[in-house]
JSON list of C-alpha atoms in Angstrom, two decimals:
[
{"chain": "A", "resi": 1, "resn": "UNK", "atom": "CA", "xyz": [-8.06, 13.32, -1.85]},
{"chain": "A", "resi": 2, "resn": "UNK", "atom": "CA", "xyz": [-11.04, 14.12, 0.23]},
{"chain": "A", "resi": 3, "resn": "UNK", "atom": "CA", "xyz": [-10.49, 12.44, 3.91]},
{"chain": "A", "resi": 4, "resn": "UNK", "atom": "CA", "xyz": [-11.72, 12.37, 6.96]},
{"chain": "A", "resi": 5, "resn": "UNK", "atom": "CA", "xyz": [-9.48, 11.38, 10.19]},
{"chain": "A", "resi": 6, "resn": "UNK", "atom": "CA", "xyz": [-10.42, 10.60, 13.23]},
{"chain": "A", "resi": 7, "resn": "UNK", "atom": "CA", "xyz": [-8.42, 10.72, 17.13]},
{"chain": "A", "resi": 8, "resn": "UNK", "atom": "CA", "xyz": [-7.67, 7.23, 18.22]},
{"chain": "A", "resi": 9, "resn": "UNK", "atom": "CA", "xyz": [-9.07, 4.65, 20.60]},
{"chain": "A", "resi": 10, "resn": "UNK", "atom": "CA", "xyz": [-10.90, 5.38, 24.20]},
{"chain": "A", "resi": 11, "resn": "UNK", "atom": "CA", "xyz": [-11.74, 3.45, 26.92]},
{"chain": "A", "resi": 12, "resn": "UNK", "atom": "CA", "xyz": [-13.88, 5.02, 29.82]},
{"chain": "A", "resi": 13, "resn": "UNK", "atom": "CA", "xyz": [-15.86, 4.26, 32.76]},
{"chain": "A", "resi": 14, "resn": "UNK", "atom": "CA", "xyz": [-19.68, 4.43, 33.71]},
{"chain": "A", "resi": 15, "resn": "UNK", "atom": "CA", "xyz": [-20.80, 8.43, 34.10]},
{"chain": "A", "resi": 16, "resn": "UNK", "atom": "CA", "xyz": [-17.63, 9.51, 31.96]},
{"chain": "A", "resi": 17, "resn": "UNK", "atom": "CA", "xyz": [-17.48, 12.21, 29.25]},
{"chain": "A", "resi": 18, "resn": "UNK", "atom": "CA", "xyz": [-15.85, 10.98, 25.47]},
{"chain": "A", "resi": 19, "resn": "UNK", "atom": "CA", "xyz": [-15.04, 13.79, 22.95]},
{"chain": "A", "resi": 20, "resn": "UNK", "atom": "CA", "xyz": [-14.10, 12.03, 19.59]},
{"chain": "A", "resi": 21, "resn": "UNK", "atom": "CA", "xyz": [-12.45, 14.58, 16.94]},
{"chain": "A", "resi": 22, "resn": "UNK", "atom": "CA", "xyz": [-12.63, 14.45, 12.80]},
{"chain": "A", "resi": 23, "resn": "UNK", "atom": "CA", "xyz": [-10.12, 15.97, 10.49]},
{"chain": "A", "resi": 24, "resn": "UNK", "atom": "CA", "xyz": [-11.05, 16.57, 7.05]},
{"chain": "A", "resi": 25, "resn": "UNK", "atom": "CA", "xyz": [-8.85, 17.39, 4.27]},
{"chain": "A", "resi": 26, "resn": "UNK", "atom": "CA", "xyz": [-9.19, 17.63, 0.52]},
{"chain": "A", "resi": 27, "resn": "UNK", "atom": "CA", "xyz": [-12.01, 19.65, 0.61]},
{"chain": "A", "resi": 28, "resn": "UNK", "atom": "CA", "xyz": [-13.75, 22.91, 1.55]},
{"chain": "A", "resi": 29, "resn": "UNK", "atom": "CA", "xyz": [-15.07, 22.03, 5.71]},
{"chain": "A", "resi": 30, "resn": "UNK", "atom": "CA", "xyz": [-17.64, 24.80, 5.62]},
{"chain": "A", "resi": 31, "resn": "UNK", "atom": "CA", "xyz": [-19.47, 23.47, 2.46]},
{"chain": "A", "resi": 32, "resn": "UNK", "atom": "CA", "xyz": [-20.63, 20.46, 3.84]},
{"chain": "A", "resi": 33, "resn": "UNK", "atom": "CA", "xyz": [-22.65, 19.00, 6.96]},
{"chain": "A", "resi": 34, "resn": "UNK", "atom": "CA", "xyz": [-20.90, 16.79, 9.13]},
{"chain": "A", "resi": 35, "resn": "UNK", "atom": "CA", "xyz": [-22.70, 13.74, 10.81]},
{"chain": "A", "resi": 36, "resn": "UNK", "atom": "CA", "xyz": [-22.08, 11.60, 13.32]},
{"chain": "A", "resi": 37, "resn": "UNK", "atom": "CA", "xyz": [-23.06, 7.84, 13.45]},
{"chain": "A", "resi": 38, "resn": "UNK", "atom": "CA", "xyz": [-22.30, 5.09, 16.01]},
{"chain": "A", "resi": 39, "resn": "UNK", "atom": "CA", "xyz": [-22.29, 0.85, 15.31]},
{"chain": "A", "resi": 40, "resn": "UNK", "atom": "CA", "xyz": [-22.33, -1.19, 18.46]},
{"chain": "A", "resi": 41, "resn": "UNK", "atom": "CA", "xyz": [-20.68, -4.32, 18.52]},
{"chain": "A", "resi": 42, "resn": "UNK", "atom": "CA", "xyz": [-22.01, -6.54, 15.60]},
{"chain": "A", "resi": 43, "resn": "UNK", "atom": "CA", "xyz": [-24.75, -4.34, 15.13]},
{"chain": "A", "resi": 44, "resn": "UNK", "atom": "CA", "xyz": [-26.18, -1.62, 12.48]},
{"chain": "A", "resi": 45, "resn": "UNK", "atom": "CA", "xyz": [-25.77, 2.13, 12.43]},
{"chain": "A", "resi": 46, "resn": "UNK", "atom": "CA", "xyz": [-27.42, 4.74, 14.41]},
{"chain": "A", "resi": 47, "resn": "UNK", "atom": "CA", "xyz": [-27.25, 8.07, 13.58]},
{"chain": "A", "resi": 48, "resn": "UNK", "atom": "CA", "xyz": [-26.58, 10.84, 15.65]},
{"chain": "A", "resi": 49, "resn": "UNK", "atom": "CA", "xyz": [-26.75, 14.21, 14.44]},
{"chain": "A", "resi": 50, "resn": "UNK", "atom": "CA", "xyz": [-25.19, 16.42, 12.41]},
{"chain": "A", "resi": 51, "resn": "UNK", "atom": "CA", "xyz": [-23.18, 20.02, 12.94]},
{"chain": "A", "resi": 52, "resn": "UNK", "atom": "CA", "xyz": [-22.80, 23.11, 10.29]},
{"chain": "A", "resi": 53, "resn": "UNK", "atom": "CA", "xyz": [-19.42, 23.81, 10.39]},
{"chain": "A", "resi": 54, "resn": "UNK", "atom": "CA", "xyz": [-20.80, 27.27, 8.72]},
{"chain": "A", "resi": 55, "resn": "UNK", "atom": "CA", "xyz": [-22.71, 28.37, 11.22]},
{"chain": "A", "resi": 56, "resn": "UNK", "atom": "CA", "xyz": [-22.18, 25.71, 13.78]},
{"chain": "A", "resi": 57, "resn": "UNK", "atom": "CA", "xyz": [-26.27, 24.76, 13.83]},
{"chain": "A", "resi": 58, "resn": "UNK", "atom": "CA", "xyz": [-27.09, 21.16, 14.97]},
{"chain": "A", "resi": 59, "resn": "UNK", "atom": "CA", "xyz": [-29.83, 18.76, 14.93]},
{"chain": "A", "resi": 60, "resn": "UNK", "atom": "CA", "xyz": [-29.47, 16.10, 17.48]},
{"chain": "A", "resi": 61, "resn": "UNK", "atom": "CA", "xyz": [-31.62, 12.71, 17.73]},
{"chain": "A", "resi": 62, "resn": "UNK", "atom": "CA", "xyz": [-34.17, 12.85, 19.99]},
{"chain": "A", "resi": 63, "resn": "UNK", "atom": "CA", "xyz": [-31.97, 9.66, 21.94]},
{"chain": "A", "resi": 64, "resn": "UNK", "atom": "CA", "xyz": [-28.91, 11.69, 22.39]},
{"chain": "A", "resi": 65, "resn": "UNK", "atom": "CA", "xyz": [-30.17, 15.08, 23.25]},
{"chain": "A", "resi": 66, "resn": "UNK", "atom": "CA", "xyz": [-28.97, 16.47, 26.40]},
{"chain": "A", "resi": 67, "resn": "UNK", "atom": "CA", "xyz": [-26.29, 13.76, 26.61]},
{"chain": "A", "resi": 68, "resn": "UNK", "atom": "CA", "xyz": [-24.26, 14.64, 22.70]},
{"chain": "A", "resi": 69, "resn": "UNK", "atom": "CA", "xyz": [-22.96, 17.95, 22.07]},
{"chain": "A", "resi": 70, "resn": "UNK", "atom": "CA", "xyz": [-21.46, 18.22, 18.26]},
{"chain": "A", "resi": 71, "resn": "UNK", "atom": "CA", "xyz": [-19.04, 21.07, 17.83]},
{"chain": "A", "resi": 72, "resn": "UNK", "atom": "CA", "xyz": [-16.35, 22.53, 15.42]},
{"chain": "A", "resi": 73, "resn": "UNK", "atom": "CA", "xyz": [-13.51, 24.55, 15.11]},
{"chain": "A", "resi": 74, "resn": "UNK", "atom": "CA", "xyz": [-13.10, 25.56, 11.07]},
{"chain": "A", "resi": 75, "resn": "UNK", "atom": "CA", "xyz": [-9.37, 27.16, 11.95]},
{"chain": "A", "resi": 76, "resn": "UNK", "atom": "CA", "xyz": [-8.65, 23.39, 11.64]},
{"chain": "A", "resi": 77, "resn": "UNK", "atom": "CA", "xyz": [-11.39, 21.73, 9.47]},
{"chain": "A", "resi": 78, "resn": "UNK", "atom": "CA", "xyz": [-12.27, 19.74, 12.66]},
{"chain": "A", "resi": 79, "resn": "UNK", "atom": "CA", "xyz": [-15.18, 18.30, 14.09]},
{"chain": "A", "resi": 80, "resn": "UNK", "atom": "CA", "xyz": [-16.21, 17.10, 17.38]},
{"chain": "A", "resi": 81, "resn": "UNK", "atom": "CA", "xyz": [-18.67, 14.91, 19.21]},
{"chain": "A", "resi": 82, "resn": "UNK", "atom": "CA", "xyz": [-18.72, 14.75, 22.87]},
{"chain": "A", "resi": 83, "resn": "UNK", "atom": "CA", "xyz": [-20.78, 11.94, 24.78]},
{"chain": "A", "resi": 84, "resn": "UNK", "atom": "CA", "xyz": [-21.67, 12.57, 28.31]},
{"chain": "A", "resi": 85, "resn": "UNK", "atom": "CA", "xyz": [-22.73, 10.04, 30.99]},
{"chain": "A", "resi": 86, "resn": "UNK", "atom": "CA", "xyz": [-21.46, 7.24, 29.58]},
{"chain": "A", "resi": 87, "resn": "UNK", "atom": "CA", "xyz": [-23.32, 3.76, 29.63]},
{"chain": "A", "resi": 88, "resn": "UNK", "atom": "CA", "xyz": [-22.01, 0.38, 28.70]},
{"chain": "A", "resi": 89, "resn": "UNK", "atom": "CA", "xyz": [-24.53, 0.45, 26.14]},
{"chain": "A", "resi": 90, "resn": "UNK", "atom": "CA", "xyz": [-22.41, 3.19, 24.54]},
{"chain": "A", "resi": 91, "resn": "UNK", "atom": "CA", "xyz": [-19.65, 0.93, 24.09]},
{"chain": "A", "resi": 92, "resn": "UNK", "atom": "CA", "xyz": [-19.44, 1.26, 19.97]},
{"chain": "A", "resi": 93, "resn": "UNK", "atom": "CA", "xyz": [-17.60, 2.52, 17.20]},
{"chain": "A", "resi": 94, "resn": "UNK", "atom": "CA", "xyz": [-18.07, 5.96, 16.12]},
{"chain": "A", "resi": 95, "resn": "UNK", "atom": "CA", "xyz": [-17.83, 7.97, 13.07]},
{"chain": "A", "resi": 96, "resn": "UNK", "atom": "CA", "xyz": [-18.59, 11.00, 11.13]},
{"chain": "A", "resi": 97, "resn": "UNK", "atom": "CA", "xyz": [-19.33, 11.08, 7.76]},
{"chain": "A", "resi": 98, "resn": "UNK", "atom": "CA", "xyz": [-19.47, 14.01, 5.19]},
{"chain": "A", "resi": 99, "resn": "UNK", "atom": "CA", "xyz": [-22.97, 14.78, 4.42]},
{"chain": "A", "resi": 100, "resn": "UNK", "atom": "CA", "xyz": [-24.18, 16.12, 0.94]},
{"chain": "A", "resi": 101, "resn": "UNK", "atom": "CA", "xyz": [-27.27, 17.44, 0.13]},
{"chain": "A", "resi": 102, "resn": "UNK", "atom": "CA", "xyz": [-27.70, 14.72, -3.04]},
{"chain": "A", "resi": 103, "resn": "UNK", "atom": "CA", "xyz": [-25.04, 12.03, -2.41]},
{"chain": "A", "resi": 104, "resn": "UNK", "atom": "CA", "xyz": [-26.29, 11.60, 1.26]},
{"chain": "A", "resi": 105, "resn": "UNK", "atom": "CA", "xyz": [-23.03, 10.35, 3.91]},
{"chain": "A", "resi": 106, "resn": "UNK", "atom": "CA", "xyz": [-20.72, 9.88, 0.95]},
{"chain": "A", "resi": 107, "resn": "UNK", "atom": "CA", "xyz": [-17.56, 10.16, 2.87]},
{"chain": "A", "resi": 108, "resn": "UNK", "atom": "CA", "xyz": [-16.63, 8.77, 6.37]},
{"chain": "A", "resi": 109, "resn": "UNK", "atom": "CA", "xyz": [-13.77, 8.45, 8.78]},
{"chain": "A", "resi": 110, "resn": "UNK", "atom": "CA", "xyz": [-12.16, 5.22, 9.94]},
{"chain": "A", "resi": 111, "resn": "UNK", "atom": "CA", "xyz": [-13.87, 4.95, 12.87]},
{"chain": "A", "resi": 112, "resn": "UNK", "atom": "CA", "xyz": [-13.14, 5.49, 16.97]},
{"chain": "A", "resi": 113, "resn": "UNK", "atom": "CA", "xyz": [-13.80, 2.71, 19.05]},
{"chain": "A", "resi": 114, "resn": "UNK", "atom": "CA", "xyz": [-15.39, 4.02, 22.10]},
{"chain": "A", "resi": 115, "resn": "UNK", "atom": "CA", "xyz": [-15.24, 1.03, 25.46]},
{"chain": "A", "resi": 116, "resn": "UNK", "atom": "CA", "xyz": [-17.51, 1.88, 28.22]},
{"chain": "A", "resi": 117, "resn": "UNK", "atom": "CA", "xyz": [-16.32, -0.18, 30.94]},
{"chain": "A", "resi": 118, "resn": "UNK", "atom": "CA", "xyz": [-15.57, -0.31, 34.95]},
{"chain": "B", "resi": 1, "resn": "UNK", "atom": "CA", "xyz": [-38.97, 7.99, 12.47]},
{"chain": "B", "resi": 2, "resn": "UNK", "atom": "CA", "xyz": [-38.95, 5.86, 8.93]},
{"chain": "B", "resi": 3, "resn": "UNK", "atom": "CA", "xyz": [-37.84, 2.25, 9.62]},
{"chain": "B", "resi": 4, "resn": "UNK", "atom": "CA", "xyz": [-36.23, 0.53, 7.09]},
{"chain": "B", "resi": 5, "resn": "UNK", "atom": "CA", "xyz": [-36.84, -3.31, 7.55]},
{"chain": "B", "resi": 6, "resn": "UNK", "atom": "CA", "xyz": [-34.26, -5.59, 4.99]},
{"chain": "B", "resi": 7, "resn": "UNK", "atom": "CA", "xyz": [-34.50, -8.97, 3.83]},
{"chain": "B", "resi": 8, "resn": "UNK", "atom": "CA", "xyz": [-33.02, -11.62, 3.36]},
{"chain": "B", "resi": 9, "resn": "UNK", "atom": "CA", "xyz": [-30.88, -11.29, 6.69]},
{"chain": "B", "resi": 10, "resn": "UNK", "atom": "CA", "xyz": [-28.06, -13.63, 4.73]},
{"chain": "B", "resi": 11, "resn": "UNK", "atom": "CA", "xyz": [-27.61, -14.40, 1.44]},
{"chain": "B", "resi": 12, "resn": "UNK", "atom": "CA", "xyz": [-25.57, -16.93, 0.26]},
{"chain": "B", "resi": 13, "resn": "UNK", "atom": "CA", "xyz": [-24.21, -17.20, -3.18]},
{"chain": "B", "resi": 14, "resn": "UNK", "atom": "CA", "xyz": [-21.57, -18.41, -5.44]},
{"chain": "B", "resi": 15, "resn": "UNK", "atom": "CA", "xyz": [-19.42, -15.95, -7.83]},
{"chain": "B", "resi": 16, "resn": "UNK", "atom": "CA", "xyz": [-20.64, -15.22, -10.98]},
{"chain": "B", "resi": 17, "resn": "UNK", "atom": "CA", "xyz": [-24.39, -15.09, -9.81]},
{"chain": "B", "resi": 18, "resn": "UNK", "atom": "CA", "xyz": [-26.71, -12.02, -9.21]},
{"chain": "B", "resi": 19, "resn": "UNK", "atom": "CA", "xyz": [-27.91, -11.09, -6.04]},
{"chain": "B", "resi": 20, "resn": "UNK", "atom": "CA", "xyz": [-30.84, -9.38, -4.62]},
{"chain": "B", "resi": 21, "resn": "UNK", "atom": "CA", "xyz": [-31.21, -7.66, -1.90]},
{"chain": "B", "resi": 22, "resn": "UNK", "atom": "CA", "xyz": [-34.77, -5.66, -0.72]},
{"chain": "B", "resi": 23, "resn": "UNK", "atom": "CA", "xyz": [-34.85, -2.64, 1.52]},
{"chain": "B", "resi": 24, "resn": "UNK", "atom": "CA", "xyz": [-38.34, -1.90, 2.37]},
{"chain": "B", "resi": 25, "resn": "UNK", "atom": "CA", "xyz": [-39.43, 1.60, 4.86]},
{"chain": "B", "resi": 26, "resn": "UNK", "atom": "CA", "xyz": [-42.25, 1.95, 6.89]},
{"chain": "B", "resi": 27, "resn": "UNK", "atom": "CA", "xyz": [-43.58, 4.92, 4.70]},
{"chain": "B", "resi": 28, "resn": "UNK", "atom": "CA", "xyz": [-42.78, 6.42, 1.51]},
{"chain": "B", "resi": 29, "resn": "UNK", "atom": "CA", "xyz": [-39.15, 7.98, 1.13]},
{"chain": "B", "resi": 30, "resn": "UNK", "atom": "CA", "xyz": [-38.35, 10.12, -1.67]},
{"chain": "B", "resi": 31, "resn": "UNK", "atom": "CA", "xyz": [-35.36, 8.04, -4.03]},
{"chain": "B", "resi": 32, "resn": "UNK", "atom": "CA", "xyz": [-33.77, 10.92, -4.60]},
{"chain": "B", "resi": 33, "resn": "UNK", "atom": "CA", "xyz": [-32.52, 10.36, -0.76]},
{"chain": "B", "resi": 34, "resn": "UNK", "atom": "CA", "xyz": [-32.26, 6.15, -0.34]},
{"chain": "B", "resi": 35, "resn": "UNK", "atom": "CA", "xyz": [-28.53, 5.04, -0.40]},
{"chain": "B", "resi": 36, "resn": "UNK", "atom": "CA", "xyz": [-27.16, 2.10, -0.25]},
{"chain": "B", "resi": 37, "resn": "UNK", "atom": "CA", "xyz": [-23.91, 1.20, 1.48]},
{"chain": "B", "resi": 38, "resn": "UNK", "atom": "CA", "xyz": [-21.34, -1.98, 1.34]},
{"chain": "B", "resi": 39, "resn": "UNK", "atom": "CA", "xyz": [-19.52, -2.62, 5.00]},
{"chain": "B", "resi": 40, "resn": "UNK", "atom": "CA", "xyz": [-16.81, -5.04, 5.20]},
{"chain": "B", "resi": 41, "resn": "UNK", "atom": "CA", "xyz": [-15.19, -6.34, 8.83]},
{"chain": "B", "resi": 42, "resn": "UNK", "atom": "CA", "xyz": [-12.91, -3.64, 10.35]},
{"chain": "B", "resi": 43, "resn": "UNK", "atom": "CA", "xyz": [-13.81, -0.89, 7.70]},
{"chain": "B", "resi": 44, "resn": "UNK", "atom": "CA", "xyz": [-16.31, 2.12, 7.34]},
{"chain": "B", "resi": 45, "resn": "UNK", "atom": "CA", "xyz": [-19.03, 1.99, 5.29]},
{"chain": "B", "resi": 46, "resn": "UNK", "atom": "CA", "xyz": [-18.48, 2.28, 1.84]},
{"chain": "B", "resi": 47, "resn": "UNK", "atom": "CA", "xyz": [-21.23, 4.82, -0.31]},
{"chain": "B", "resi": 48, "resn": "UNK", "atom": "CA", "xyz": [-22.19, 2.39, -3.25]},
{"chain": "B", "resi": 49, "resn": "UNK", "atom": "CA", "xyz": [-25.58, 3.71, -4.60]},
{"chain": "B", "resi": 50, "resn": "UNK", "atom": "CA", "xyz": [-27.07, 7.33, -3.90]},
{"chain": "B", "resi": 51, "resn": "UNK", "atom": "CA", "xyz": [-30.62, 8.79, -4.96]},
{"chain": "B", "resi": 52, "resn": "UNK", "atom": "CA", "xyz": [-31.67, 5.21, -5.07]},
{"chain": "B", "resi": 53, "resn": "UNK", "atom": "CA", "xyz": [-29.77, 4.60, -8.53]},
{"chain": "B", "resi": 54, "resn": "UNK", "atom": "CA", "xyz": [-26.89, 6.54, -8.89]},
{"chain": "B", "resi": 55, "resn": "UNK", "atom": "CA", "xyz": [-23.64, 4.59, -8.44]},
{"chain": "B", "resi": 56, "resn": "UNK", "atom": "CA", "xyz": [-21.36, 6.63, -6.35]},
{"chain": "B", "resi": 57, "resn": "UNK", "atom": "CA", "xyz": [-17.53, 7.50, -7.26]},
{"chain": "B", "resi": 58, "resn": "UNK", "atom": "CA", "xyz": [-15.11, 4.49, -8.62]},
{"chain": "B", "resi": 59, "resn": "UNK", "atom": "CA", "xyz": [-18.45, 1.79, -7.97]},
{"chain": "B", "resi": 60, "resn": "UNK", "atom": "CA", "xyz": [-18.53, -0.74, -10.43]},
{"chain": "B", "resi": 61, "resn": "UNK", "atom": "CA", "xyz": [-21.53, -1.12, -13.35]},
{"chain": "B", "resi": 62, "resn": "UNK", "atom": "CA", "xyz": [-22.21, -4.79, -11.64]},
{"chain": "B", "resi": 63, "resn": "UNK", "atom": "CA", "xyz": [-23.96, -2.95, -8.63]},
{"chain": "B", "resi": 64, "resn": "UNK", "atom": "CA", "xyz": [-27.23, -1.02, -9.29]},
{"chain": "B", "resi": 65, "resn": "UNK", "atom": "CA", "xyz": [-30.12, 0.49, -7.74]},
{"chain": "B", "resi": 66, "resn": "UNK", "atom": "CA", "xyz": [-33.67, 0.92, -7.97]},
{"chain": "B", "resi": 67, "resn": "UNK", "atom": "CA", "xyz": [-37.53, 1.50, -6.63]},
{"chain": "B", "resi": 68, "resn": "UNK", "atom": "CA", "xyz": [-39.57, 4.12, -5.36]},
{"chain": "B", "resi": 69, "resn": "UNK", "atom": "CA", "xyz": [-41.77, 4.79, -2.69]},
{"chain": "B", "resi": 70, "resn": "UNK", "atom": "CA", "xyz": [-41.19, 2.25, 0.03]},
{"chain": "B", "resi": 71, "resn": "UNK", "atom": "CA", "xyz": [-39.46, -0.73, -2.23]},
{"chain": "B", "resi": 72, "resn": "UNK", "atom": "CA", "xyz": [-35.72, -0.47, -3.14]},
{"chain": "B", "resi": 73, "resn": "UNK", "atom": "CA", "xyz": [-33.68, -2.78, -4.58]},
{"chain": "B", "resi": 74, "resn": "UNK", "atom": "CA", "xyz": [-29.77, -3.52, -4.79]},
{"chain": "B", "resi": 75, "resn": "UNK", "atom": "CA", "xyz": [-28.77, -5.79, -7.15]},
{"chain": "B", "resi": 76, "resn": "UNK", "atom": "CA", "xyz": [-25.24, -7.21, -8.02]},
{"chain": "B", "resi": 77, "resn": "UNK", "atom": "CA", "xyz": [-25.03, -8.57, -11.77]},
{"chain": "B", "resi": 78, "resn": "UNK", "atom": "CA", "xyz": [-22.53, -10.96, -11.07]},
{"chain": "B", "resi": 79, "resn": "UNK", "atom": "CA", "xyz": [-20.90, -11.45, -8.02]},
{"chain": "B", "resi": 80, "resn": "UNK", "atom": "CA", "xyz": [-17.16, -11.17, -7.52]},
{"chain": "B", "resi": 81, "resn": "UNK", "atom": "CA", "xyz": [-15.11, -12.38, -4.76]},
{"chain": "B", "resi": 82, "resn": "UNK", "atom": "CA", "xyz": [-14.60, -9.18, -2.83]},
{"chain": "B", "resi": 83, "resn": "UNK", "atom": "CA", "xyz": [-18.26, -8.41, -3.35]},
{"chain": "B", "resi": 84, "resn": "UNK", "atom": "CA", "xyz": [-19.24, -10.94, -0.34]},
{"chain": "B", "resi": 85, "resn": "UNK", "atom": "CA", "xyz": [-20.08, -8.35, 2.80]},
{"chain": "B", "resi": 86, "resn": "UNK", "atom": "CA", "xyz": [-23.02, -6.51, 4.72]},
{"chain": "B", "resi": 87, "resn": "UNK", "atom": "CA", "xyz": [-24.90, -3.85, 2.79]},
{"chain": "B", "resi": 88, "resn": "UNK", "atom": "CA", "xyz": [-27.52, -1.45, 4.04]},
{"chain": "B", "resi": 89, "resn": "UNK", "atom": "CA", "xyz": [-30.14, 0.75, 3.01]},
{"chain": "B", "resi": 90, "resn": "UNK", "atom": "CA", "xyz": [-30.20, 4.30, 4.09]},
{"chain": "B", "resi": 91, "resn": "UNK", "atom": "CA", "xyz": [-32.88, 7.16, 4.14]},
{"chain": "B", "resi": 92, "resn": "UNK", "atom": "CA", "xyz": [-31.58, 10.40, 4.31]},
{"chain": "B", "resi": 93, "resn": "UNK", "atom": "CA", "xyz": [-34.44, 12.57, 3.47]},
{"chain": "B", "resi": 94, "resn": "UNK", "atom": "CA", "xyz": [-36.11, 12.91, 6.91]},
{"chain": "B", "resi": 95, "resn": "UNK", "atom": "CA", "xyz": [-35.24, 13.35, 10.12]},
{"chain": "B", "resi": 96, "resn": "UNK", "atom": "CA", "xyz": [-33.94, 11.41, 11.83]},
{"chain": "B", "resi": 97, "resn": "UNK", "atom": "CA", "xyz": [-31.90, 9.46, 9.41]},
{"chain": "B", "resi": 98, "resn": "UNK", "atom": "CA", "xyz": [-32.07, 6.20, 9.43]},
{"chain": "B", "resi": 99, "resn": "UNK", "atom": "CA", "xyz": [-30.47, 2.73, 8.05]},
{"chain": "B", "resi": 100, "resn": "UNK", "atom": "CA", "xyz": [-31.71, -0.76, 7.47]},
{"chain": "B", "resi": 101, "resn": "UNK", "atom": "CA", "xyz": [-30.50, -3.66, 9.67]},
{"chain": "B", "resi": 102, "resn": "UNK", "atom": "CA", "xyz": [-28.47, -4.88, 6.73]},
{"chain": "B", "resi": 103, "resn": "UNK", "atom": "CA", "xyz": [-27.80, -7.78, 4.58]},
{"chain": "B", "resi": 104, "resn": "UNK", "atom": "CA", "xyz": [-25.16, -10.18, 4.74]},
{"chain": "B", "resi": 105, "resn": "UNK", "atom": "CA", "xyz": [-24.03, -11.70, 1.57]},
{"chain": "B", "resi": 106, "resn": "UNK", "atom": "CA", "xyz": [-22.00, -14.83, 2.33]},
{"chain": "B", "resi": 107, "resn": "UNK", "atom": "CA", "xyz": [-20.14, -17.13, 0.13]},
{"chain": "B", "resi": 108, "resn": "UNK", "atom": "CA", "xyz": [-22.14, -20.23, -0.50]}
]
């Protein structure tokens, strides 16, 4: 079945780097987009960009550029996010989500709980 | 950037009833890119309706979609016990994409 996987759990401190990794499986990596989308602590969603695992093209919100770099290595069918300079404010719960061109984000990954903290 | 305003904040209803829920953006998004999503506590978002009215994979008949423009609508034809949760509204048609606040349907 089509799945997405993600690396556990993080904790880091003010001014820190994250890199959060998705695995997908069940499904061809290169023929889809892969987004990325964060929900703070009893909040909504924010997206944050997506990656081409074709051609490995992004498109970044204006919030994170500079600070998100969205990679991928298709030897694995993974993707990655990394998060640079890291705020409290980024404490959250990330995830990336399949996108198709019709059926939107139609499948996502558990989650990774990212903890910003001193 | 399209914002996508929600209401009601919380619903609260009984089983067996129908529920409503509005998802209204700040200018016109094509349907054939509003979703709408269900989000219970400790899981990911769950793809319920794409294109506006299109139920995705395994998503029961009770939940549909509709609207155009900037009004969308969710409805649930009668509500069953694991249907009380958050749902949101999603344009994915511009950049960047963006979600509604969401919609919390409690048990009344």
């Amino acid at each position: 079945q089509v799945q997405l996987v993600q690396s556990g759990a993080e904790v880091k401190k003010p001014g820190a780097s994250v890199k959060v990794s998705c695995k997908a499986s069940g499904y061809t990596f290169t023929d889809y987009y892969m987004h990325w989308v964060r929900q703070a602590p009893g909040q909504g969603f924010e997206w944050m960009g997506w990656v081409i695992p074709n051609s490995g093209g992004t498109n970044y919100a204006q919030k994170f550029q500079g600070r998100v770099t969205m990679t991928r290595d298709t030897s694995i069918s993974t993707a990655y996010m990394e998060l640079s300079r890291l705020r409290s404010d980024d404490t959250a719960v990330y995830y990336c989500a399949r996108g198709d061109v019709y059926y939107g984000l139609d499948v996502w990954g558990q989650g990774t709980t990212v903890t910003v903290s001193s | 950037e399209i914002v996508l305003t929600q209401s009601p904040g919380t619903l609260s209803l009984s089983p067996g009833e129908r529920a409503i829920l509005s998802c209204r953006a700040s200018q016109s998004v094509n349907s054939i890119y509003l979703a709408w999503f269900q989000q219970k506590p400790g899981q990911a978002p769950r793809l319920l309706i794409y294109g506006a009215s299109s139920r995705a994979t395994g998503i029961p008949d009770r939940f549909s979609g509709s609207g155009s423009g900037t009004d969308f609508t969710l409805t649930i034809s009668r509500l069953e016990p694991e249907d009380f949760a958050v749902y949101y509204c999603q344009q994915y048609g511009s950049s960047p994409i963006t979600f509604g606040q969401g919609t919390r349907l409690e048990i009344k």
